[in-house]
Coordinates of C-alpha atoms in Angstrom, one line a residue:
M581 CA -14.2 -35.2 -3.9
V582 CA -15.1 -33.7 -0.5
F583 CA -13.5 -35.2 2.5
V584 CA -16.7 -35.8 4.5
A585 CA -15.1 -36.5 7.9
G586 CA -13.0 -33.5 7.7
L587 CA -16.0 -31.4 6.7
I588 CA -18.2 -32.7 9.5
G589 CA -15.3 -32.1 12.0
I590 CA -14.9 -28.4 11.0
I591 CA -18.7 -27.8 11.1
V592 CA -19.1 -29.4 14.5
F593 CA -16.1 -27.5 16.0
Y594 CA -17.2 -24.2 14.5
L595 CA -20.7 -24.7 15.9
A596 CA -19.2 -25.7 19.3
I597 CA -17.0 -22.5 19.4
L598 CA -20.0 -20.3 18.2
G599 CA -22.1 -21.7 21.1
V600 CA -19.4 -21.1 23.6
G601 CA -18.9 -17.5 22.4
I602 CA -22.5 -16.7 22.6
W603 CA -22.7 -18.4 26.1
A604 CA -19.6 -16.3 27.3
S605 CA -21.2 -13.1 26.1
R606 CA -23.9 -13.5 28.8
K607 CA -21.3 -13.1 31.5
A608 CA -20.9 -9.4 30.8
K609 CA -22.5 -7.4 33.6
N610 CA -23.0 -4.3 31.5
N611 CA -22.2 -3.0 28.1
S612 CA -19.5 -0.5 29.3
E613 CA -16.3 -0.3 27.1
E614 CA -14.1 -1.7 29.7
E615 CA -16.4 -4.6 30.5
L616 CA -16.4 -5.6 26.7
M617 CA -12.9 -4.8 25.9
L618 CA -11.3 -6.3 29.1
A619 CA -14.0 -8.8 30.2
G620 CA -14.5 -6.6 33.3
K621 CA -11.0 -7.5 34.5
S622 CA -12.5 -10.7 35.8
L623 CA -10.3 -13.4 34.5
G624 CA -9.0 -15.9 37.0
F625 CA -6.2 -18.5 37.1
V626 CA -7.3 -21.1 34.6
V627 CA -9.1 -19.0 32.0
G628 CA -6.2 -16.3 32.3
T629 CA -3.5 -18.8 31.8
L630 CA -5.2 -20.5 28.8
T631 CA -6.1 -17.2 27.1
L632 CA -2.5 -16.0 27.5
V633 CA -1.2 -19.4 25.9
A634 CA -3.7 -18.7 23.1
T635 CA -2.0 -15.3 22.4
W636 CA 0.3 -17.0 20.0
V637 CA -0.9 -20.6 19.8
G638 CA -2.9 -20.4 16.7
G639 CA -3.1 -21.6 13.1
G640 CA 0.3 -20.0 12.1
Y641 CA 2.0 -21.4 15.3
I642 CA 1.0 -25.0 15.0
N643 CA 1.3 -25.2 11.2
G644 CA 4.6 -23.3 11.4
A645 CA 6.1 -25.8 14.0
S646 CA 5.3 -28.6 11.6
E647 CA 6.6 -26.8 8.6
V648 CA 10.1 -25.8 10.2
M649 CA 10.6 -29.3 11.6
F650 CA 10.0 -30.7 8.2
T651 CA 12.1 -28.3 6.3
R652 CA 15.0 -27.1 8.5
G653 CA 15.1 -28.8 11.9
L654 CA 14.8 -27.9 15.6
L655 CA 17.5 -25.1 15.6
W656 CA 15.2 -23.1 13.2
A657 CA 12.0 -23.6 15.3
Q658 CA 12.3 -20.2 16.6
V659 CA 8.6 -19.3 16.7
P660 CA 7.7 -21.5 19.6
V661 CA 10.8 -20.5 21.6
G662 CA 10.7 -16.8 20.6
Y663 CA 6.9 -16.3 21.4
S664 CA 7.2 -18.2 24.6
L665 CA 9.9 -15.9 25.8
A666 CA 7.9 -13.0 24.7
L667 CA 5.4 -13.9 27.3
L668 CA 8.1 -14.0 29.9
A669 CA 9.7 -10.7 28.8
G670 CA 6.2 -9.1 28.8
A671 CA 5.6 -10.2 32.4
L672 CA 8.8 -8.7 33.5
L673 CA 8.8 -5.5 31.7
F674 CA 5.3 -4.3 31.1
V675 CA 2.6 -6.2 32.9
K676 CA 2.8 -4.1 36.1
P677 CA 3.3 -0.6 34.7
M678 CA 0.5 -1.0 32.2
R679 CA -1.9 -2.3 34.8
D680 CA -0.9 0.3 37.4
A681 CA -1.6 3.0 34.9
N682 CA -5.1 1.6 34.5
C683 CA -4.7 1.3 30.7
I684 CA -7.4 -0.4 28.4
T685 CA -5.5 -0.5 25.2
L686 CA -1.8 -0.6 24.1
L687 CA -2.1 3.0 22.7
D688 CA -3.3 4.5 25.9
P689 CA 0.2 5.4 27.3
F690 CA 1.2 7.1 24.1
Q691 CA -2.0 9.3 23.9
R692 CA -1.4 10.2 27.6
K693 CA 2.1 11.1 27.1
Y694 CA 2.2 12.6 23.5
G695 CA -1.5 13.6 23.1
N696 CA -4.3 12.1 21.2
T697 CA -3.1 13.0 17.7
I698 CA 0.5 12.0 17.8
G699 CA -0.4 9.0 19.9
A700 CA -2.8 8.0 17.2
F701 CA 0.0 7.8 14.6
L702 CA 1.4 4.8 16.4
F703 CA -1.9 3.1 15.5
I704 CA -0.6 2.7 11.9
P705 CA 1.8 -0.2 12.6
C706 CA -0.9 -1.7 14.9
I707 CA -3.6 -1.6 12.3
L708 CA -1.3 -3.0 9.5
G709 CA -0.2 -5.7 11.8
D710 CA -3.5 -7.0 13.0
L711 CA -5.1 -6.6 9.5
F712 CA -2.5 -8.3 7.5
W713 CA -2.0 -10.9 10.3
V714 CA -5.8 -11.9 10.1
G715 CA -5.6 -11.8 6.4
S716 CA -2.7 -14.1 6.3
I717 CA -4.1 -16.7 8.6
L718 CA -7.3 -16.7 6.8
N719 CA -5.4 -17.3 3.6
A720 CA -3.6 -20.1 5.2
L721 CA -6.8 -21.4 6.5
G722 CA -8.2 -21.5 3.0
S723 CA -5.2 -23.5 1.8
S724 CA -5.5 -25.9 4.7
L725 CA -9.1 -26.5 4.2
V726 CA -8.6 -27.2 0.5
V727 CA -6.3 -30.1 1.6
I728 CA -8.7 -31.2 4.3
T729 CA -12.1 -31.0 2.7
E730 CA -11.4 -30.1 -1.0
L731 CA -13.9 -27.1 -0.6
S732 CA -12.9 -23.9 -2.3
P733 CA -10.9 -21.3 -0.4
I734 CA -13.6 -18.7 -0.9
M735 CA -16.3 -20.9 1.0
S736 CA -13.8 -21.8 3.7
I737 CA -12.7 -18.2 4.4
V738 CA -16.3 -16.7 4.2
L739 CA -17.6 -19.4 6.5
S740 CA -14.8 -18.8 9.1
V741 CA -15.2 -15.2 9.0
I742 CA -19.0 -15.3 9.7
F743 CA -18.4 -17.4 12.7
V744 CA -15.6 -15.1 14.1
A745 CA -17.5 -11.9 13.4
S746 CA -20.7 -13.3 15.0
Y747 CA -19.5 -14.3 18.5
T748 CA -16.8 -11.6 18.7
S749 CA -19.2 -8.8 18.0
I750 CA -21.6 -10.2 20.6
G751 CA -19.4 -10.9 23.6
A752 CA -16.0 -9.1 22.7
M753 CA -13.4 -10.1 25.3
Y754 CA -15.7 -12.5 27.1
S755 CA -16.2 -14.5 24.0
V756 CA -12.5 -14.3 22.9
T757 CA -11.3 -15.6 26.2
Y758 CA -13.7 -18.5 26.7
T759 CA -13.5 -19.6 23.0
D760 CA -9.7 -19.6 23.6
V761 CA -10.1 -22.2 26.3
V762 CA -12.2 -24.5 24.0
Q763 CA -9.9 -23.9 21.1
L764 CA -6.8 -24.8 23.1
F765 CA -8.4 -28.0 24.3
L766 CA -9.4 -28.8 20.8
I767 CA -6.0 -28.2 19.5
L768 CA -4.3 -30.2 22.1
F769 CA -6.8 -33.1 22.1
G770 CA -6.9 -33.3 18.3
L771 CA -3.1 -33.3 17.7
V772 CA -2.2 -35.4 20.7
L773 CA -4.9 -38.1 19.5
S774 CA -3.4 -38.0 16.1
V775 CA 0.3 -38.5 17.1
P776 CA 0.1 -42.3 17.9
F777 CA -1.6 -43.1 14.8
V778 CA 0.9 -41.1 12.6
A779 CA 3.9 -42.6 14.5
R780 CA 2.6 -46.1 13.8
N781 CA 1.6 -45.6 10.2
E782 CA 2.7 -48.3 7.9
Y783 CA 4.2 -46.0 5.2
I784 CA 6.8 -44.6 7.7
N785 CA 10.2 -45.8 6.8
N786 CA 11.9 -46.4 10.3
D787 CA 15.4 -46.7 8.9
K788 CA 14.9 -43.2 7.2
L789 CA 13.3 -41.9 10.4
N790 CA 16.4 -42.9 12.5
Q791 CA 18.6 -41.0 9.9
V792 CA 16.5 -37.9 10.0
D793 CA 18.5 -34.9 11.0
W794 CA 15.8 -33.3 13.2
V795 CA 18.1 -30.9 15.0
G796 CA 19.3 -29.1 11.9
S797 CA 22.2 -26.7 11.7
I798 CA 23.0 -23.0 11.6
A799 CA 25.6 -21.8 9.0
P800 CA 27.9 -19.1 10.3
L801 CA 26.7 -16.7 7.7
D802 CA 23.1 -17.4 8.9
L803 CA 23.9 -16.6 12.6
G804 CA 23.1 -12.9 12.3
E805 CA 19.7 -13.7 10.5
W806 CA 18.9 -16.2 13.3
I807 CA 19.8 -13.9 16.1
D808 CA 17.7 -11.1 14.3
T809 CA 14.6 -13.4 14.2
M810 CA 14.9 -14.5 17.6
L811 CA 15.0 -11.0 19.0
L812 CA 12.1 -10.0 16.7
L813 CA 10.0 -12.8 18.1
I814 CA 10.7 -12.0 21.7
F815 CA 10.5 -8.3 21.9
G816 CA 8.3 -7.8 18.8
G817 CA 6.0 -10.3 20.2
I818 CA 5.2 -7.8 23.2
P819 CA 3.6 -4.6 21.7
W820 CA 0.5 -6.3 20.3
Q821 CA -3.0 -5.3 21.6
G822 CA -3.8 -9.0 21.5
Y823 CA -1.5 -9.6 24.4
M824 CA -2.1 -6.5 26.2
Q825 CA -5.8 -6.9 26.3
R826 CA -5.3 -10.4 27.9
I827 CA -2.9 -9.2 30.7
L828 CA -5.1 -6.2 31.5
A829 CA -8.3 -8.4 31.7
I830 CA -6.8 -10.5 34.6
R831 CA -8.2 -9.8 38.1
N832 CA -5.0 -8.2 39.6
T833 CA -1.4 -7.4 38.7
K834 CA 0.4 -10.1 40.6
T835 CA -1.7 -12.8 39.1
A836 CA -1.3 -11.2 35.6
Q837 CA 2.5 -11.4 36.1
Y838 CA 2.6 -15.0 37.3
L839 CA 0.2 -16.2 34.7
S840 CA 2.2 -14.5 31.9
M841 CA 5.3 -16.4 33.1
I842 CA 3.4 -19.7 33.5
S843 CA 2.0 -19.4 30.0
T844 CA 5.7 -19.3 28.7
F845 CA 5.8 -23.0 29.3
G846 CA 2.3 -23.8 28.1
C847 CA 3.0 -22.0 24.8
A848 CA 6.1 -24.0 24.3
I849 CA 4.4 -27.3 25.2
M850 CA 1.6 -26.6 22.6
S851 CA 4.1 -26.8 19.8
V852 CA 5.3 -30.3 20.6
P853 CA 2.8 -32.5 18.9
S854 CA 2.8 -30.6 15.6
A855 CA 6.7 -30.5 15.7
Y856 CA 6.8 -34.1 16.1
I857 CA 4.4 -34.7 13.1
G858 CA 6.8 -32.4 11.1
V859 CA 9.7 -34.8 11.9
V860 CA 7.8 -37.9 11.2
A861 CA 6.6 -36.6 7.8
R862 CA 10.2 -36.4 6.6
A863 CA 10.3 -40.3 6.9
V864 CA 7.1 -41.2 5.1
N865 CA 7.2 -43.0 1.7
W866 CA 4.6 -40.5 0.3
D867 CA 4.5 -42.1 -3.2
E868 CA 3.3 -45.2 -1.6
V869 CA 0.4 -43.6 0.2
P870 CA -2.8 -44.8 -1.7
T871 CA -4.7 -41.4 -1.2
F872 CA -1.7 -39.3 -2.0
H873 CA 0.3 -40.8 -4.8
R874 CA 3.1 -38.3 -5.1
N875 CA 6.4 -37.4 -3.3
V876 CA 6.4 -34.5 -0.8
T877 CA 9.1 -31.7 -1.1
S878 CA 10.0 -28.7 1.0
M879 CA 7.6 -26.7 -1.2
D880 CA 4.7 -28.5 0.6
G881 CA 6.1 -27.5 4.0
S882 CA 3.4 -25.0 4.8
D883 CA 0.6 -27.7 4.2
I884 CA 2.5 -30.6 5.8
L885 CA 0.4 -30.8 9.0
P886 CA -3.0 -30.9 7.2
I887 CA -1.6 -33.4 4.6
V888 CA -0.3 -35.8 7.4
L889 CA -3.6 -35.6 9.3
R890 CA -5.6 -36.1 6.2
H891 CA -3.6 -39.1 4.7
L892 CA -1.8 -40.7 7.6
T893 CA -4.8 -41.1 10.1
P894 CA -8.1 -42.9 10.2
A895 CA -11.0 -40.8 9.2
A896 CA -12.4 -40.7 12.8
I897 CA -9.0 -39.3 14.1
G898 CA -8.7 -37.0 11.2
F899 CA -12.1 -35.6 12.3
F900 CA -10.5 -34.3 15.5
G901 CA -7.0 -33.5 14.1
L902 CA -8.3 -31.4 11.1
G903 CA -10.9 -29.7 13.5
A904 CA -8.0 -28.7 15.6
I905 CA -6.4 -26.7 12.8
S906 CA -9.5 -24.9 12.0
A907 CA -10.0 -24.1 15.8
A908 CA -6.4 -22.8 15.9
V909 CA -7.0 -20.4 13.1
M910 CA -10.2 -19.0 14.8
S911 CA -8.3 -18.6 18.0
S912 CA -5.9 -16.3 16.2
A913 CA -8.4 -14.4 14.2
D914 CA -10.9 -13.5 16.8
S915 CA -8.3 -11.9 19.2
S916 CA -6.8 -9.8 16.4
V917 CA -10.2 -8.6 15.1
L918 CA -11.1 -7.6 18.7
S919 CA -7.7 -5.8 19.3
F920 CA -7.9 -3.7 16.1
S921 CA -11.6 -2.8 16.9
A922 CA -10.8 -1.9 20.5
M923 CA -7.9 0.5 19.7
F924 CA -10.1 2.0 16.8
S925 CA -13.1 2.6 18.9
R926 CA -11.3 4.0 22.0
N927 CA -8.1 5.6 20.7
L928 CA -9.3 7.0 17.4
Y929 CA -13.0 7.3 17.5
K930 CA -13.4 8.4 21.1
N931 CA -10.2 10.3 21.6
L932 CA -10.0 12.0 18.2
I933 CA -13.3 11.9 16.3
R934 CA -16.0 12.0 19.0
K935 CA -14.5 13.0 22.2
K936 CA -18.0 13.4 23.8
A937 CA -19.1 9.9 22.7
S938 CA -21.2 8.0 25.3
S939 CA -20.1 4.6 26.6
K940 CA -23.0 3.1 24.6
E941 CA -21.9 4.7 21.4
I942 CA -18.4 3.4 21.9
V943 CA -19.8 -0.2 22.3
W944 CA -21.7 0.1 19.1
V945 CA -18.7 1.4 17.2
L946 CA -16.7 -1.5 18.6
R947 CA -19.2 -4.0 17.2
I948 CA -19.5 -2.4 13.9
T949 CA -15.7 -2.2 13.6
I950 CA -15.5 -5.9 14.4
L951 CA -17.9 -6.7 11.5
C952 CA -16.1 -4.3 9.2
I953 CA -12.5 -5.5 9.9
S954 CA -13.7 -9.2 9.6
V955 CA -15.1 -8.4 6.1
L956 CA -11.9 -6.5 5.1
S957 CA -9.6 -9.2 6.4
A958 CA -11.5 -11.8 4.3
I959 CA -11.3 -9.6 1.1
I960 CA -7.4 -9.2 1.7
A961 CA -7.1 -13.0 2.2
L962 CA -8.9 -13.7 -1.1
T963 CA -7.5 -11.0 -3.2
V964 CA -3.9 -10.1 -2.1
P965 CA -1.5 -12.8 -3.2
S966 CA 1.5 -11.4 -1.0
V967 CA -0.7 -11.1 2.1
Y968 CA 1.7 -13.3 4.1
Y969 CA 4.8 -11.2 3.4
L970 CA 2.7 -8.0 4.0
S971 CA 2.0 -9.6 7.5
V972 CA 5.8 -10.3 7.9
L973 CA 6.6 -6.7 7.1
S974 CA 4.0 -5.3 9.4
S975 CA 5.3 -7.4 12.2
D976 CA 8.8 -6.0 11.5
L977 CA 7.5 -2.4 11.8
I978 CA 5.9 -3.3 15.1
Y979 CA 9.2 -4.5 16.4
V980 CA 11.2 -1.7 14.9
I981 CA 8.9 1.3 15.6
L982 CA 6.5 0.3 18.4
F983 CA 8.7 -1.7 20.8
P984 CA 11.3 1.1 21.4
Q985 CA 8.4 3.5 21.8
L986 CA 6.7 1.3 24.4
L987 CA 9.8 0.7 26.2
L988 CA 10.7 4.3 26.6
V989 CA 7.0 5.6 27.4
V990 CA 6.9 3.0 30.1
H991 CA 10.3 3.1 31.7
W992 CA 11.7 6.5 30.8
N993 CA 8.5 8.5 30.6
N994 CA 10.0 11.7 32.1
F995 CA 12.9 11.9 29.6
V996 CA 11.1 11.5 26.3
N997 CA 8.9 13.8 24.3
S998 CA 6.8 14.2 21.1
Y999 CA 9.8 15.4 19.1
G1000 CA 11.7 12.2 20.0
C1001 CA 8.6 10.1 19.3
I1002 CA 8.2 11.5 15.8
F1003 CA 11.8 11.3 14.8
S1004 CA 12.2 7.8 16.2
Y1005 CA 9.1 6.7 14.3
L1006 CA 10.6 8.1 11.0
V1007 CA 14.0 6.7 11.6
G1008 CA 13.0 3.1 12.4
G1009 CA 10.3 2.8 9.7
T1010 CA 12.7 4.2 7.0
L1011 CA 15.6 2.1 7.9
R1012 CA 13.4 -1.1 7.8
I1013 CA 11.8 -0.2 4.4
L1014 CA 15.4 0.6 3.0
G1015 CA 16.4 -2.8 4.1
G1016 CA 14.0 -4.2 1.4
E1017 CA 11.6 -6.9 1.1
H1018 CA 12.2 -9.1 -2.0
A1019 CA 8.9 -10.8 -1.9
L1020 CA 7.0 -7.6 -1.9
G1021 CA 9.1 -5.9 -4.6
L1022 CA 10.6 -3.5 -2.2
P1023 CA 14.2 -2.9 -3.4
T1024 CA 17.1 -3.3 -1.0
V1025 CA 18.5 0.2 -0.9
I1026 CA 20.8 -0.6 2.2
K1027 CA 22.7 -3.8 1.8
Y1028 CA 24.2 -4.6 5.1
P1029 CA 27.3 -6.8 5.6
N1030 CA 27.0 -10.4 4.4
Y1031 CA 24.1 -9.6 2.1
D1032 CA 23.1 -12.7 0.1
H1033 CA 23.0 -11.6 -3.6
V1034 CA 21.6 -14.8 -4.8
K1035 CA 18.6 -15.1 -2.6
N1036 CA 18.3 -11.3 -2.0
R1037 CA 18.3 -11.7 1.7
Q1038 CA 19.9 -9.7 4.5
K1039 CA 22.1 -11.8 6.7
F1040 CA 23.0 -9.0 9.1
P1041 CA 20.5 -8.4 11.9
H1042 CA 19.1 -5.3 10.1
R1043 CA 15.7 -5.3 11.9
T1044 CA 17.3 -5.2 15.3
F1045 CA 19.8 -2.5 14.1
A1046 CA 16.7 -0.4 12.9
M1047 CA 15.1 -1.0 16.2
L1048 CA 18.2 0.1 18.1
C1049 CA 18.6 3.2 15.8
S1050 CA 15.0 4.1 16.5
L1051 CA 15.6 3.7 20.3
A1052 CA 18.6 5.9 20.1
A1053 CA 16.9 8.5 18.0
H1054 CA 14.1 8.8 20.4
I1055 CA 16.4 9.4 23.3
L1056 CA 18.7 11.8 21.5
I1057 CA 16.1 14.1 20.0
S1058 CA 14.2 14.1 23.2
S1059 CA 17.3 15.1 25.1
I1060 CA 18.4 17.8 22.5
T1061 CA 14.9 19.4 22.4
H1062 CA 14.7 19.5 26.2
V1063 CA 18.0 21.3 26.5
L1064 CA 17.2 23.7 23.7
F1065 CA 13.9 24.8 25.1
I1066 CA 14.5 24.5 28.8
K1067 CA 17.7 26.4 28.5
K1068 CA 16.0 28.9 26.3
I1069 CA 18.6 28.4 23.6
V1070 CA 15.3 28.2 21.3
P1071 CA 12.4 30.5 22.2
I1072 CA 9.5 28.7 23.8
K1073 CA 7.2 30.1 21.2
Y1074 CA 8.8 27.6 18.6
D1075 CA 7.6 24.7 20.8
F1076 CA 4.8 23.8 18.2
L1077 CA 4.1 20.4 19.8
H1078 CA 3.6 22.1 23.2
C1079 CA 6.0 19.8 25.1
F1080 CA 7.6 22.5 27.3
E1081 CA 5.1 25.4 27.6
E1082 CA 3.8 24.0 30.9
E1083 CA 7.3 23.3 32.3
E1084 CA 8.3 26.8 31.4
K1085 CA 5.5 28.2 33.6
T1086 CA 6.3 26.1 36.6
N1087 CA 10.2 26.3 36.2
P1088 CA 11.6 26.8 39.8
S1089 CA 14.2 29.2 38.3
S1090 CA 11.4 31.5 37.3
V1091 CA 10.1 31.9 40.9
S1092 CA 11.9 34.6 43.1
L1093 CA 12.7 33.3 46.5
T1094 CA 14.7 36.4 47.6
N1095 CA 12.1 38.0 49.9
L1096 CA 10.6 34.7 51.5
T1097 CA 11.2 33.5 54.9
R1098 CA 13.0 30.1 55.5
D1099 CA 9.6 28.4 56.0
D1100 CA 8.1 30.2 53.0
K1101 CA 11.0 29.1 50.9
K1102 CA 10.5 25.4 51.9
K1103 CA 6.8 25.6 51.3
N1104 CA 7.2 27.2 47.9
K1105 CA 9.7 24.7 46.9
K1106 CA 7.4 21.8 47.9
I1107 CA 4.7 23.4 45.9
I1108 CA 6.8 23.5 42.9
K1109 CA 8.1 20.1 43.3
T1110 CA 4.5 18.9 43.5
Q1111 CA 3.6 20.8 40.4
K1112 CA 6.5 19.2 38.5
E1113 CA 5.7 15.8 39.7
F1114 CA 2.0 16.2 38.7
R1115 CA 3.1 17.6 35.3
N1116 CA 5.7 15.0 34.5
G1117 CA 3.9 12.1 36.1
S1118 CA 5.4 8.9 37.5
T1119 CA 6.6 6.2 35.3
T1120 CA 3.6 4.0 36.0
A1121 CA 1.1 6.7 35.4
F1122 CA 2.3 7.6 31.9
D1123 CA 1.2 11.3 32.4
D1124 CA -2.3 10.3 33.0
P1125 CA -4.1 13.6 33.0
A1126 CA -7.3 12.1 34.7
G1127 CA -5.3 10.7 37.6
T1128 CA -6.7 7.3 37.2
S1129 CA -3.5 5.6 38.1
K1130 CA -3.6 3.6 41.2

């Protein structure tokens, strides 16, 4: 039987979000790609803070906080802590250089440094990450709405995708940011409103609640896995276009840095209501709840939040609480759909396929891609049983491959090259895949120390190890190739990636200063130095050939 209050709540919230998305699209001053992808770099303090908080506060975030508190305890609630610290780390490491280089997408610095073709290869982990991320949260939405409304997952997912694709294709970043504001208020209001009713529910066993071990524990053998996951969340949570498009859309650099730091606390605070609900759910006598009639186990952890809101709150309150869950999922989906579409239309279509494409053409490609990726994500959510684990593996690849690449291209730009980029890519990806993923059927070729043969899990921080190997490989190969070509140990004609040809032409050692006067020598050395600086670029410019860095 359909739960009418939950269904009405979802429809009302969806219509409200759609209305805000369409209204926000009218704020666009023109239809240029920067205007739509970055909202004209017009976001102020309030909207900027809330949209940054919404970077990670979505369906998986609030459901995950309840699940982990229900199944394992506070010490394993790593997602709220890790993603909150990711916003802080991003502010300290990447906000200023990315904005100073006048980037529009995450891939811009790679294509400026390594060229459009090699830079485009880094789109692969991005595309997999966003695609499977949207698919996994839509899949989770379908499961949640079955609990909430008893509608079929197909109907729930299709309806959600239609709404997301509609307002995102119309207003792009404007719609995403302003719907983020509405969605965060819905999440906070709905969950905070539900908490008192959950806490005072008659089916809660207070004696059992007092005995609940809500802190949890970390076994010595699990410490490596715990550290690995935390580092993955912190540093793997940075190289996502969903985060970059938000910090690049804020009015100025200092504001972007401050807001990213402030949103660290906002992100953590948003997890509190759902985490509390997860703790309380452990003390409920579920077999006595009239509308439920069975006990709850750890297997129900992923659905514990919608179960509590459906069965332990009055219908009117459940209206807001259950609507908050659907709003949270839409908040996650629209951002990822836009980030994928922005990188495809700019970094692939414009920079590789149609280099002479007009701004109007790029905007239409952006909108068409939004529609296509929305449909594809829905298909994946409905047809791929292991979409969640594919999303996990894709997130691992972003941490292992993309984070070291971004760190080096931003902070050690003059000391890395395309050879190091390719080798680093292969080393990181290979080590992660050889580490195995049992849920996807990937065999564990490399079994690191403390490997759990019973659960087929790595207890060693293998993802962080793969990331560090990727980082070291990039630096090592870049340094070796630099010495080989600059010292002419290997002839420059074998530089098939064209990393050193220009450097060879302007190498100071190739210029004779023998017959020049002292003033001529100083002048010539200054010219050569200027040429080298222009060729290498500053750290913040990322070898921007157009000189757009300011």
